[in-house]
Amino acid sequence: MVTEAARVAPEERLVNLVVALMATEQGLTKETILTSVSGYREQSEAGASKDALEKMFERDKENLRGLGVPIETIGDHADPDDLREARYRVPTAEYALPSDIAFTPAELALLNLAGGVWSESSMSASARTALRKIRALGIEVDEPIIGFSPRISLRDPAFAPLQRAMEQGRVVEFDYLKPGDAAALSRRIRPLALVDYEARWHVYGFDLGRGAARTFLLTRICSPVQVTRTSFDLAERDGAGERALAGLEEVAARQRALLEVHPGTEAALRLSRRAIPADRGIRVPYVDVHVFADELASYGPEVRVVAPDDLRERVIARLEATLALHRDGAGR
């Protein structure tokens, strides 16, 4: 049975917190927030400890401040350093664009369209901050300039439960299918960091079955992520993101593909951002040969793999499989 707590995404909890803190002049105590704001309330009702909820709130405050949301702490007037009964609020006067900035309806339409392309979970921190301030103006766009906008999301289904487990310090279980394996293997890990590398999400954690730290590609998780009741020390997360990225960069440094790319193409635009110039084409570091072969094959004739041989063979195999599917479809 899926609980209500499991259905409140972290992004939704942050939005609820901002709304609650903007709606009060006096400020809200931590206890009020944890027992009444959606996202915390469900976690509390599901049995989360007060200590875990308070740590979640502290992280949420830091995340919001990093997004440009000014959260004000109001302490005891007699003893400002005593924060036991502190109240929190978002000063609406500071949560707005400067008064001398104005937008035409057309400009607002363009800004809303640009913001609509990306889901909240995929936008950069700067983009989210700007979009929230634009919406804070309270100006509606009467004439849309386009009938629809594309929706782009960089999230995998496993992302939300893994992030929730990290926040709560809970062990997770999932099935993971490695390339070349006939069947998926069950993994049980302490999730310590979620990192984006080469535009793909990875979870870094301590693999309890293997007794060592491991990094997993989220797209290879082939079952629902089960968040268990087994907890771990949240201090283990300290520096985990940096360790994960360092490990991925170390692997990529050992694997570099020599590519010939047609200039002015999509392949040139995307690959050049992480490429190293070479005498013949470009060299692009990569972590996973299978995932990279999928990407290169998607560019079709825009890119040619010069080396290494195993990468070239995998790209050719994917292109031949695509050709065979089209021939088969045409025959039917």
CSV table of C-alpha atoms in Angstrom, one decimal, residues 5 44 47 89 92 111 124 127 144-145 157 172 175 180 189 211 259 284 315:
chain,number,residue,atom,x,y,z
A,5,ALA,CA,3.8,10.4,2.6
A,44,SER,CA,5.1,12.5,10.9
A,47,GLY,CA,6.0,7.4,12.0
A,89,ARG,CA,8.9,33.3,7.5
A,92,THR,CA,7.3,39.0,0.8
A,111,LEU,CA,9.4,33.7,-20.1
A,124,SER,CA,18.8,24.6,-12.8
A,127,ALA,CA,16.3,29.1,-13.6
A,144,PRO,CA,-0.5,32.7,-25.5
A,145,ILE,CA,2.1,32.9,-28.3
A,157,PRO,CA,11.2,6.7,-11.7
A,172,VAL,CA,16.7,0.7,-0.1
A,175,ASP,CA,16.7,-5.0,-8.9
A,180,GLY,CA,25.3,-8.7,-20.6
A,189,ILE,CA,22.3,-0.3,-0.4
A,211,GLY,CA,30.5,-4.6,1.5
A,259,LEU,CA,35.2,10.5,-32.9
A,284,VAL,CA,35.2,12.3,-25.7
A,315,VAL,CA,27.4,1.4,-32.4
